[in-house]
Amino acid sequence: MSKSINITVEITGMSCASCAKRIEDAIGNTNGVTKSIVNFATRKAIVTGRTSAEEIYKIIEGLGYGIVKEETPAVSENEIAQSEWKKFLVSAILSVPVFTISMFMIHFKFSDLAQLVLTTAVIFWPGIGFFKNAFKQIRHWSLGMDSLIALGAGAAYGFSVITLIKGGSGLYFESASIIITLILLGRFFESKAKGKAGEAIRKLMDLQPKMARVIRDGTEKEVSVIEVQAGEKLAIRPGEKIPVDGVITEGWTSIDESMLTGESMPLHKEEGDKVFGGTVNTTGLIYITAENVGADTVLAHIAKLVADAQGSRAPVQRLADKVSGVFVQIVILIALLTLGGWIFLAGCQFNEALIPAVAVLVIACPCALGLATPTAVMVGTGRAAEAGILIKDAASLELAHKINTLVLDKTGTITEGRPWVTDLFYVNDEKEAAETDNKNVLDILHIIGSCEQYSEHPIGMAIVHYVRGQGIDLEEVKDFKAIAGMGVRAIYNGSTVLIGSNKLMIENSIDVSGLKQKAMEIKGEGKTVTFLAVDNKAEAVIGIGDVVRDTSKAAIQEINDMGVEVVMLTGDNEVVAETVGREMDIMTVKANLKPADKCDEIKEIQQSGKIVGMIGDGINDAPALATADVSFAIGTATEIAMEAANITLVKGDILRACEALKLSRQTMNIIKQNLFWAFGYNVLALPVAALGYLNPMIAAGAMAFSSVSVVTNSLRLRRFKL
């Protein structure tokens, strides 16, 4: 194979982080493989290189683990949890009598035999999986957590059987049965918690409706959404979810896009506007033409991004991975040394020395180490996606918390990125147009809106958008003509109307001196000046500019309060840049920059030792985004933007970048807490067990608790307020 491809494989039979590390190393050492990541939390391997899926399958199966092929239905964490719960119940019912007989020293004629029968049932029924997996692992020289459990429970059981046959005393059947029972209970809680950690993707995919109403041969027909083809016409009624991405061809409505953007208010949509699969049509009946279907929809891209991020590895995980890779072997060695130490140094009998050795085997928990980082990443990236923040990988999530300088583009980032009517003065008394009850203002708005409705120029479109936003109906005009580079001419109610630049006024000998001062003020703010003349008489001056987003100032203030310096780099002129900079309280502003200049500015900041984040639109700022340590693409969730940036802010709002920084910091706090607990637990628990201060049953409970506590701590991110 000549082309490098990505392969994702779901793996069964992994019992701890050691298993994941072993599989990862085996795949990584294969010819043609350039990158191998095995995530214990998601049970998936992500492989990059020039190899085939079949070759990867052989490696995994050769190590004694199973795979879930595409044609095989995937098993969810909830289904695994249900299976573990059933095993636990059976094991508990069988183990309680054994524990009662042993702990309360209840003796009757067949009490020892009863313990043997019940414990044998535990070992070979609910507990058989541990021994099967251990056998596979040992056969392939691949020791994992199941090997430790099987060795611990098996040693206690085997010693007790031999002692019973010989007619001796000192049986440990209760240790063997309770160890398996408690570990099954721990795995149930762990699976339940991991299921909650992975809910983000399931929620995303559940957003897409299963059925769609397609217009075929003039008839509305309900079909499965997977049958919808690009170019087909669909009907969406009020209250229904939109099944695919498309464009409205008939009707108008309000669309709830909160699942994409995190924006709670529905957005007005009319003919020509785009709609996205999974969003909700709230008010009117609309017809759309399907554009992106199946795996090409924005929703599918988001789900893939979240899945890829959850399966990726954060740099902070490396130490845990190294420890997990040799942990089981170290534990077995410590158990053997413990056994020998109690026999040869303390002078104990074998049956007495066996107890601390079994406790060492059982207390060891590389599971917690393996879950510490990936579960936090899973929950953190899922929580971010719910808020319209798409994080490409765990490395970006980790690095974002270190950002101490945030570079912002101006146009489309701090500002809306499109022209708006910002000023309107008329010649009579130069009062501002905010007084919309004034008849002169309403007349001017009606004139300029009606004449510009035929224009395709951005300024003309901005004027029409503004006028319609005031609730003013437009009427038809005659003899409309666009004058290149200057403006438009039209006949409105028999009057000749000119709308355009000062040059257009000069060429038509129109005196604008009464509006000169206001025009200079508008121009001084870096805005475009447009005049209105009716029958060769100047009537009004209009200011057109790019307005600052409503949330920009509050977001920038919040970023500053977090100790992050804000820098604005823009290709716009200095007048506009300085005006926006002052309004936003940004201390460092640089204007007239080309794309390459922005890269140089970012490199200069990096050379001073700063970690730089860059927010741009994901397309024309691509070089600067690539130069920054962490890049944020702002705007609608286009595929280009999502591919270009480390983090995509779907809503197109700097406030989301602020939230991403907060979430990154909280996620790293959770990861550090998890790793501290996982490492600290093992460092403290192993010597305590080796010194004989832990009963194997208590050790089993503690081992189960450590994994559950790590996952539960990660789940706190689900409630993190953004």
XYZ file of C-alpha atoms in Angstrom:
722
model
C 0.000 0.000 0.000
C 1.460 3.385 -0.957
C -1.007 5.747 0.683
C -0.947 6.414 4.430
C -4.362 5.752 5.981
C -6.027 5.901 9.394
C -7.520 2.724 10.860
C -9.703 2.632 13.970
C -10.208 -0.743 15.669
C -12.395 -1.537 18.665
C -10.658 -4.035 20.976
C -12.177 -6.472 23.453
C -10.476 -8.213 26.371
C -8.351 -5.306 27.639
C -8.421 -5.298 31.435
C -5.997 -2.483 32.247
C -3.632 0.142 30.881
C -0.863 -2.470 30.631
C -2.913 -4.318 28.024
C -3.379 -1.113 26.027
C 0.344 -0.306 26.176
C 1.296 -3.811 25.069
C -1.028 -3.714 22.050
C 0.128 -0.209 21.169
C 3.808 -1.200 21.223
C 3.184 -4.332 19.142
C 1.296 -2.372 16.479
C 3.800 0.500 16.602
C 6.711 -1.883 15.894
C 5.033 -3.168 12.729
C 6.536 -2.199 9.360
C 4.564 0.580 7.682
C 2.955 1.875 10.888
C 3.881 5.512 11.609
C 1.623 6.121 14.607
C -0.208 3.853 17.037
C -2.498 4.919 19.902
C -4.489 2.455 22.002
C -6.942 4.114 24.386
C -7.934 1.944 27.336
C -10.898 4.203 28.203
C -12.488 4.049 24.734
C -11.255 0.497 23.983
C -10.039 1.656 20.577
C -6.801 1.589 18.610
C -6.067 4.396 16.160
C -3.377 3.395 13.663
C -1.767 5.568 10.983
C 0.464 4.184 8.266
C 0.783 2.116 5.138
C -0.787 -1.078 6.392
C -4.079 -2.938 6.213
C -6.822 -3.459 8.772
C -6.397 -7.226 8.424
C -2.731 -6.981 9.461
C -3.680 -4.927 12.539
C -6.393 -7.484 13.389
C -3.808 -10.301 13.289
C -1.462 -8.457 15.656
C -4.222 -7.772 18.196
C -5.614 -11.308 18.056
C -2.091 -12.702 18.223
C -1.682 -11.033 21.602
C -4.792 -12.789 22.899
C -7.295 -9.930 22.540
C -10.430 -9.687 20.441
C -11.633 -7.155 17.895
C -15.008 -5.776 16.844
C -15.137 -5.765 13.059
C -17.341 -3.369 11.075
C -19.954 -6.041 10.394
C -20.127 -6.910 14.106
C -22.428 -4.736 16.222
C -20.351 -2.706 18.681
C -20.919 -3.394 22.371
C -21.655 -0.241 24.374
C -20.327 0.524 27.854
C -23.893 0.250 29.159
C -24.207 -3.289 27.768
C -20.852 -4.185 29.324
C -22.042 -2.704 32.631
C -25.212 -4.827 32.528
C -23.121 -7.943 31.920
C -20.775 -7.075 34.811
C -23.784 -6.456 37.092
C -25.236 -9.905 36.361
C -21.871 -11.528 37.065
C -21.544 -9.565 40.286
C -25.002 -10.610 41.514
C -24.265 -14.304 40.902
C -20.836 -13.989 42.516
C -22.259 -12.120 45.531
C -25.032 -14.667 46.111
C -22.463 -17.483 46.067
C -19.814 -15.619 48.103
C -21.887 -14.283 51.012
C -22.337 -17.772 52.601
C -18.593 -18.453 52.202
C -17.728 -15.135 53.821
C -20.242 -15.712 56.654
C -18.951 -19.208 57.446
C -15.326 -18.067 57.470
C -15.599 -14.700 59.229
C -17.980 -15.886 61.979
C -16.235 -19.280 62.257
C -19.471 -21.193 61.789
C -18.682 -24.907 61.878
C -21.021 -27.690 60.895
C -20.538 -31.125 59.347
C -20.035 -30.000 55.739
C -19.014 -26.348 56.283
C -15.586 -26.738 54.622
C -17.112 -28.665 51.715
C -19.785 -25.971 51.301
C -17.085 -23.314 51.035
C -15.264 -25.410 48.418
C -18.396 -25.940 46.293
C -19.545 -22.321 46.449
C -16.080 -20.859 45.783
C -15.537 -23.295 42.907
C -18.818 -22.037 41.417
C -17.594 -18.425 41.745
C -14.257 -19.260 40.115
C -15.699 -21.240 37.193
C -18.890 -19.219 36.592
C -18.816 -15.401 37.060
C -15.042 -15.389 37.609
C -14.028 -17.617 34.708
C -13.391 -14.601 32.453
C -10.445 -13.503 34.577
C -8.810 -16.909 34.244
C -9.502 -17.225 30.502
C -7.987 -13.804 29.830
C -5.046 -14.553 32.111
C -4.402 -17.819 30.247
C -4.457 -15.989 26.894
C -2.143 -13.293 28.219
C 0.348 -15.755 29.718
C 0.264 -17.896 26.565
C 1.244 -14.821 24.524
C 3.744 -13.599 27.160
C 1.461 -10.647 27.735
C 0.607 -10.104 31.405
C -2.237 -7.776 32.395
C -4.569 -6.953 35.256
C -6.534 -10.185 34.738
C -3.293 -12.077 35.260
C -2.863 -10.455 38.687
C -6.473 -11.180 39.685
C -6.244 -14.771 38.476
C -2.951 -15.299 40.273
C -4.267 -13.746 43.503
C -7.667 -15.465 43.609
C -6.239 -18.661 42.114
C -3.457 -18.867 44.693
C -5.902 -18.470 47.599
C -8.309 -21.001 46.055
C -5.637 -23.528 45.068
C -3.910 -23.416 48.448
C -7.263 -23.912 50.203
C -8.168 -26.909 48.025
C -4.817 -28.590 48.724
C -5.107 -27.852 52.460
C -8.649 -29.284 52.510
C -7.544 -32.463 50.711
C -4.683 -32.905 53.188
C -7.072 -32.380 56.093
C -5.243 -29.287 57.342
C -6.595 -26.011 58.709
C -6.385 -22.416 57.471
C -8.674 -22.132 54.454
C -8.869 -18.959 52.360
C -11.905 -19.692 50.184
C -13.542 -16.438 51.349
C -10.553 -14.432 50.035
C -10.779 -16.020 46.584
C -14.561 -15.555 46.250
C -14.752 -12.040 47.738
C -11.812 -10.830 45.615
C -13.686 -11.780 42.441
C -16.987 -10.387 43.764
C -15.571 -6.999 44.681
C -13.615 -6.636 41.449
C -16.737 -7.471 39.420
C -18.594 -4.786 41.395
C -15.786 -2.309 40.694
C -15.861 -3.110 36.976
C -19.619 -2.573 36.919
C -19.233 0.908 38.432
C -16.287 1.622 36.138
C -18.270 0.646 33.015
C -21.241 2.744 34.142
C -18.987 5.736 34.709
C -17.129 5.247 31.405
C -20.501 5.040 29.660
C -21.385 8.473 31.047
C -17.979 9.795 29.977
C -18.678 8.818 26.364
C -22.227 10.190 26.216
C -21.260 13.229 24.120
C -20.949 11.309 20.848
C -24.140 9.342 21.451
C -26.012 12.567 22.173
C -24.662 14.093 18.968
C -25.689 11.142 16.816
C -29.113 10.963 18.485
C -29.735 14.523 17.293
C -30.129 13.343 13.716
C -33.660 12.138 12.963
C -34.068 8.598 11.642
C -36.646 9.543 8.982
C -37.030 12.330 6.406
C -39.886 13.612 4.210
C -38.624 13.638 0.619
C -40.539 15.063 -2.355
C -40.306 12.459 -5.125
C -42.394 12.609 -8.314
C -44.378 15.440 -6.771
C -45.376 13.319 -3.769
C -44.201 13.628 -0.194
C -42.690 10.328 0.904
C -41.243 9.355 4.296
C -37.931 7.502 3.927
C -34.986 6.550 6.105
C -32.528 9.439 6.401
C -29.746 7.220 5.011
C -31.679 7.020 1.712
C -31.728 10.802 1.163
C -29.624 11.883 -1.816
C -27.930 15.238 -2.386
C -30.115 17.462 -4.582
C -33.423 16.043 -3.365
C -36.205 18.287 -2.055
C -37.327 17.761 1.556
C -40.245 19.082 3.591
C -39.679 20.002 7.246
C -42.672 20.829 9.408
C -42.692 22.969 12.565
C -41.187 21.130 15.536
C -39.292 18.630 13.394
C -35.538 18.098 13.279
C -33.807 18.838 9.995
C -32.436 15.520 8.690
C -29.546 16.734 6.472
C -27.615 19.876 5.566
C -29.303 21.948 2.891
C -30.608 25.294 1.609
C -34.128 26.654 2.107
C -35.926 26.914 -1.236
C -39.424 27.751 0.036
C -40.774 29.319 3.218
C -39.271 30.983 6.278
C -38.909 29.935 9.883
C -36.806 30.128 13.039
C -34.220 27.400 13.568
C -32.903 26.262 16.941
C -29.173 25.700 16.266
C -28.175 25.363 19.929
C -26.820 21.848 19.340
C -24.278 23.325 16.899
C -23.496 26.713 18.346
C -24.596 26.635 21.973
C -26.732 29.696 21.136
C -30.046 29.445 22.984
C -32.080 31.827 20.785
C -33.557 30.469 17.495
C -32.289 32.143 14.320
C -34.512 33.566 11.577
C -34.073 31.674 8.289
C -35.536 32.374 4.853
C -35.057 31.351 1.226
C -31.384 30.969 0.354
C -30.250 30.413 3.948
C -28.382 27.268 4.929
C -29.723 24.819 7.491
C -27.943 21.952 9.205
C -28.913 18.397 10.079
C -29.918 17.871 13.707
C -31.130 21.457 14.222
C -34.809 22.054 15.011
C -37.375 23.852 12.840
C -39.419 25.761 15.427
C -42.112 27.748 13.594
C -42.863 27.526 9.857
C -43.150 24.874 7.148
C -40.042 24.977 4.944
C -38.733 23.102 1.938
C -35.023 22.551 1.508
C -32.706 21.130 -1.108
C -30.322 18.571 0.393
C -26.637 19.442 -0.013
C -24.614 17.330 2.433
C -25.911 13.936 3.514
C -24.638 11.010 5.584
C -21.015 11.349 6.685
C -20.697 14.732 4.911
C -23.062 16.650 7.214
C -21.741 19.177 9.736
C -23.165 17.005 12.534
C -21.258 13.950 11.273
C -18.049 15.989 11.026
C -18.528 17.235 14.584
C -19.142 13.700 15.868
C -15.978 12.502 14.090
C -13.948 15.370 15.542
C -15.167 14.597 19.052
C -14.495 10.867 18.590
C -10.974 11.544 17.272
C -10.274 13.921 20.162
C -11.516 11.413 22.731
C -9.291 8.725 21.248
C -6.176 10.893 21.122
C -3.489 11.066 23.789
C -2.473 14.080 25.844
C 1.288 14.577 26.355
C 0.752 14.465 30.136
C -0.232 10.798 29.771
C 3.253 9.652 28.725
C 4.555 8.996 32.234
C 1.493 6.924 33.130
C 1.922 4.923 29.909
C 5.551 4.140 30.685
C 4.687 2.976 34.196
C 1.722 0.900 32.998
C 3.879 -0.886 30.436
C 6.015 -2.598 33.107
C 3.672 -2.376 36.083
C 2.278 -5.925 36.093
C 5.728 -7.513 35.891
C 6.921 -5.310 38.770
C 3.894 -6.268 40.872
C 4.451 -10.005 40.326
C 8.083 -9.546 41.324
C 7.037 -7.647 44.495
C 4.506 -10.414 45.302
C 7.201 -13.092 44.976
C 9.610 -11.049 47.130
C 6.828 -10.582 49.695
C 6.162 -14.324 49.788
C 9.872 -15.101 50.135
C 10.433 -12.355 52.695
C 7.678 -13.591 55.019
C 8.910 -17.194 54.723
C 12.676 -16.730 54.902
C 13.051 -13.500 56.863
C 10.027 -13.561 59.148
C 10.001 -17.367 59.528
C 6.300 -17.681 58.644
C 4.560 -20.751 57.270
C 3.643 -20.749 53.571
C -0.062 -20.300 54.310
C 0.697 -17.225 56.461
C 3.072 -15.727 53.850
C 0.511 -16.319 51.095
C -1.934 -13.721 52.469
C 0.266 -10.577 52.041
C 1.514 -11.898 48.671
C -2.074 -12.281 47.429
C -2.903 -8.812 48.786
C -0.003 -7.358 46.753
C -1.312 -9.012 43.579
C -4.845 -7.762 44.148
C -4.132 -4.222 45.380
C -2.090 -3.359 42.277
C -4.150 -1.151 39.977
C -2.751 0.061 36.650
C -6.412 0.550 35.670
C -6.542 3.854 37.547
C -3.351 4.996 35.812
C -4.785 4.084 32.426
C -8.074 5.870 33.074
C -6.682 9.042 34.679
C -6.076 11.043 31.492
C -8.346 9.581 28.775
C -11.535 9.754 30.846
C -10.906 13.439 31.608
C -10.197 14.075 27.912
C -13.379 12.217 26.911
C -15.581 14.211 29.257
C -13.814 17.527 28.617
C -14.035 17.348 24.821
C -17.635 16.159 25.045
C -18.580 19.041 27.345
C -16.858 21.455 24.952
C -18.787 20.088 21.952
C -22.069 20.703 23.775
C -21.082 24.385 24.026
C -20.082 24.706 20.356
C -16.338 24.276 20.992
C -14.767 21.537 18.854
C -11.338 20.430 20.103
C -9.340 18.439 17.561
C -7.145 16.414 19.922
C -6.071 15.963 23.511
C -2.728 17.683 22.904
C -4.542 20.901 21.909
C -6.767 20.658 24.972
C -3.698 20.316 27.190
C -1.628 23.043 25.527
C -4.513 25.544 25.597
C -4.237 25.841 29.378
C -0.678 27.161 28.969
C -1.620 30.025 26.603
C -0.428 33.361 27.987
C -0.799 35.454 24.801
C -3.900 35.371 22.622
C -3.625 36.913 19.152
C -6.867 38.103 17.568
C -7.643 38.945 13.981
C -10.016 41.923 13.729
C -12.350 41.381 10.796
C -14.792 38.543 11.463
C -13.250 37.835 14.864
C -13.636 40.899 17.056
C -16.063 42.374 14.510
C -18.947 40.820 12.604
C -16.893 40.691 9.417
C -19.480 42.276 7.125
C -20.607 45.848 6.407
C -23.365 47.380 8.499
C -25.070 50.778 8.492
C -23.577 52.523 11.510
C -24.454 56.202 10.934
C -27.209 58.154 9.157
C -27.446 61.943 9.092
C -29.727 64.061 6.932
C -29.059 67.554 5.658
C -31.853 69.511 7.326
C -30.581 69.753 10.897
C -28.059 66.914 10.971
C -29.900 65.078 13.708
C -28.976 61.427 14.162
C -31.184 58.801 12.590
C -31.718 57.016 15.859
C -34.935 59.059 16.130
C -36.790 56.735 13.799
C -40.151 58.380 14.453
C -38.898 61.375 12.490
C -40.634 61.474 9.131
C -37.514 62.650 7.283
C -35.530 59.666 8.524
C -38.245 57.191 7.545
C -38.485 58.747 4.093
C -34.701 58.498 3.623
C -34.660 54.865 4.738
C -37.475 54.025 2.327
C -35.653 55.725 -0.559
C -32.224 54.169 -0.012
C -33.659 50.705 0.728
C -35.890 50.658 -2.342
C -33.114 51.842 -4.657
C -30.409 49.535 -3.284
C -32.551 46.363 -3.250
C -31.317 45.557 -6.755
C -27.658 46.045 -5.907
C -25.255 43.123 -5.524
C -22.561 45.283 -3.920
C -21.866 44.530 -0.208
C -22.592 48.165 0.728
C -25.927 48.087 -1.082
C -26.820 44.782 0.549
C -25.871 46.197 3.975
C -28.199 49.168 3.433
C -31.100 46.911 2.392
C -30.515 44.631 5.396
C -30.545 47.635 7.732
C -33.721 49.141 6.232
C -35.619 45.863 6.337
C -34.479 45.457 9.915
C -36.385 48.648 10.750
C -39.593 46.978 9.525
C -39.827 49.141 6.386
C -41.427 47.694 3.233
C -39.630 48.413 -0.045
C -41.188 49.364 -3.349
C -40.096 48.949 -6.951
C -38.018 51.636 -8.664
C -37.321 52.275 -12.333
C -34.185 52.495 -14.446
C -31.882 51.035 -11.776
C -28.212 51.227 -12.785
C -25.070 50.236 -10.899
C -22.180 52.645 -11.545
C -18.931 50.732 -11.155
C -16.815 51.898 -8.241
C -19.097 54.780 -7.342
C -22.678 53.752 -6.480
C -26.159 53.410 -8.013
C -28.747 55.491 -9.874
C -32.519 54.890 -9.984
C -35.912 56.615 -10.485
C -37.926 56.645 -7.273
C -41.489 57.985 -7.503
C -40.437 60.098 -10.493
C -37.336 61.518 -8.772
C -33.754 60.770 -9.783
C -31.855 59.198 -6.903
C -28.078 58.860 -6.582
C -26.487 56.819 -3.787
C -22.735 56.546 -3.656
C -19.313 58.026 -3.062
C -18.161 61.644 -2.969
C -16.777 61.103 -6.462
C -20.256 60.247 -7.743
C -21.579 63.471 -6.218
C -18.785 65.556 -7.789
C -19.343 64.039 -11.241
C -22.994 64.976 -11.006
C -22.256 68.503 -9.663
C -24.056 67.876 -6.368
C -23.164 70.124 -3.409
C -22.533 68.066 -0.244
C -21.041 70.877 1.844
C -23.919 70.671 4.354
C -22.873 67.090 5.149
C -19.110 67.598 4.884
C -18.365 67.729 8.608
C -20.357 64.565 9.390
C -18.745 62.806 6.429
C -15.279 63.649 7.773
C -16.199 62.356 11.228
C -17.429 59.075 9.735
C -14.320 58.733 7.570
C -12.125 59.512 10.594
C -13.486 56.380 12.264
C -12.343 54.283 9.315
C -15.825 53.805 7.887
C -17.051 54.094 4.317
C -18.948 57.307 3.486
C -21.990 57.094 1.197
C -24.125 60.062 0.123
C -27.799 60.218 -0.899
C -28.931 62.802 -3.445
C -32.492 63.278 -4.734
C -33.031 65.381 -7.864
C -29.474 66.754 -7.633
C -29.867 67.803 -3.980
C -27.805 66.175 -1.228
C -30.169 64.730 1.384
C -28.148 62.440 3.650
C -24.809 60.866 4.459
C -24.564 57.211 5.489
C -21.715 55.548 7.390
C -20.947 51.922 6.529
C -18.605 49.970 8.741
C -17.821 46.614 10.282
C -19.394 46.573 13.752
C -17.900 44.988 16.846
C -19.615 41.814 18.042
C -21.851 42.294 21.071
C -19.817 39.875 23.190
C -16.288 40.886 22.123
C -15.525 43.469 24.800
C -16.752 41.308 27.688
C -14.838 38.298 26.314
C -11.580 40.243 25.928
C -11.946 41.651 29.450
C -12.475 38.134 30.795
C -9.422 36.828 28.915
C -7.326 39.661 30.387
C -8.637 38.809 33.858
C -7.368 35.249 33.340
C -3.834 36.649 33.009
C -3.687 36.211 29.227
C -2.366 39.149 27.162
C -4.516 40.055 24.134
C -2.867 41.239 20.894
C -4.723 42.373 17.752
C -3.130 41.818 14.340
C -5.063 43.038 11.300
C -4.641 43.772 7.639
C -6.987 46.752 7.979
C -5.763 50.354 8.086
C -4.373 51.966 11.218
C -7.343 54.282 11.768
C -9.831 51.390 11.938
C -7.449 49.200 13.931
C -6.729 51.890 16.544
C -10.438 52.715 16.870
C -11.343 49.090 17.553
C -8.313 48.635 19.806
C -9.324 51.584 21.992
C -12.917 50.405 22.188
C -11.781 46.888 23.223
C -9.020 48.072 25.606
C -6.392 46.119 23.661
C -2.928 47.505 24.435
C -1.023 45.965 21.497
C -2.512 46.679 18.057
C -0.716 46.241 14.723
C -2.324 47.135 11.382
C -1.653 46.918 7.610
C -0.300 43.387 8.035
C -0.147 40.821 5.254
C -0.626 37.111 6.112
C 3.149 36.596 6.187
C 3.550 39.613 8.489
C 1.130 38.080 10.990
C 3.240 34.906 11.038
C 6.374 36.950 11.757
C 4.645 38.798 14.600
C 3.525 35.511 16.171
C 7.033 34.025 15.852
C 8.478 37.104 17.552
C 6.089 36.663 20.496
C 6.965 32.944 20.694
C 10.688 33.733 20.748
C 10.112 35.700 23.969
C 9.018 32.426 25.589
C 5.253 32.925 25.300
C 2.703 30.229 24.405
C 0.578 31.829 21.682
C -3.032 31.162 20.779
C -4.397 32.623 17.529
C -8.052 33.260 16.674
C -8.926 33.757 13.012
C -11.500 32.737 10.443
C -9.715 29.496 9.574
C -9.225 30.299 5.875
C -7.468 33.614 5.056
C -5.659 33.477 8.402
C -4.443 29.915 7.769
C -0.677 30.766 7.794
C -0.970 32.589 11.151
C -3.149 29.825 12.597
C -0.551 27.249 11.569
C 2.232 29.293 13.195
C 0.500 29.684 16.559
C 0.903 27.056 19.286
C -2.881 26.630 19.511
C -5.210 27.848 16.749
C -8.896 28.732 17.059
C -11.049 28.935 13.932
C -13.978 31.266 14.421
C -17.126 31.148 12.319
C -19.638 28.605 11.117
C -18.611 24.955 11.332
C -17.285 24.564 7.794
C -15.149 21.545 7.044
C -12.246 23.807 6.022
C -12.294 25.645 9.343
C -12.531 22.425 11.341
C -9.600 20.872 9.481
C -7.444 24.019 9.681
C -7.622 24.706 13.403
C -6.833 22.915 16.648
C -10.086 24.266 18.081
C -13.185 25.379 16.155
C -15.572 27.902 17.733
C -18.769 26.990 15.919
C -20.825 30.007 16.964
C -18.171 32.451 15.798
C -17.738 34.213 19.118
C -14.578 35.121 21.086
C -16.525 34.290 24.238
C -16.269 30.627 23.201
C -12.450 30.958 23.133
C -12.581 32.242 26.692
C -14.698 29.238 27.651
C -12.252 26.900 25.864
C -9.360 28.292 27.920
C -11.336 27.820 31.149
C -12.313 24.268 30.221
C -8.724 23.419 29.291
C -7.500 24.641 32.673
C -10.171 22.705 34.547
C -9.510 19.532 32.518
C -5.794 19.725 33.320
C -6.624 20.196 37.003
C -8.767 17.048 36.889
C -6.032 15.090 35.068
C -3.428 16.130 37.635
C -5.773 15.123 40.471
C -6.385 11.748 38.795
C -2.688 11.052 38.231
C -1.807 12.107 41.782
C -4.425 9.709 43.139
C -3.442 6.836 40.796
C 0.296 7.121 41.454
C -0.131 7.878 45.160
C -2.516 4.960 45.617
C -0.049 2.441 44.206
C 2.992 3.939 45.913
C 1.268 3.720 49.312
C -0.844 0.583 48.868
C 1.822 -1.846 47.624
C 4.170 -1.564 50.644
C 1.194 -1.629 53.057
C 0.003 -4.875 51.425
C 3.524 -6.345 51.373
C 3.960 -5.649 55.096
C 0.820 -7.639 55.847
C -1.466 -4.788 56.880
C -4.076 -5.429 54.171
C -6.392 -8.393 53.963
C -6.800 -9.547 50.313
C -10.544 -8.802 50.482
C -9.922 -5.226 51.602
C -7.261 -4.946 48.899
C -9.792 -6.042 46.252
C -12.284 -3.418 47.400
C -9.621 -0.701 47.454
C -8.426 -1.657 43.968
C -11.952 -1.397 42.574
C -12.533 1.892 44.369
C -9.388 3.507 42.902
C -10.547 3.057 39.294
C -14.081 4.190 40.041
C -12.836 7.263 41.914
C -10.692 8.375 38.967
C -13.562 8.063 36.466
C -16.011 9.732 38.865
C -13.617 12.646 39.340
C -13.413 13.066 35.562
C -17.198 13.121 35.333
C -17.231 16.343 37.335
C -16.334 18.071 34.056
C -19.822 17.293 32.751
C -21.170 19.855 35.217
C -18.489 22.468 34.491
C -20.276 25.754 33.848
C -19.420 27.467 30.564
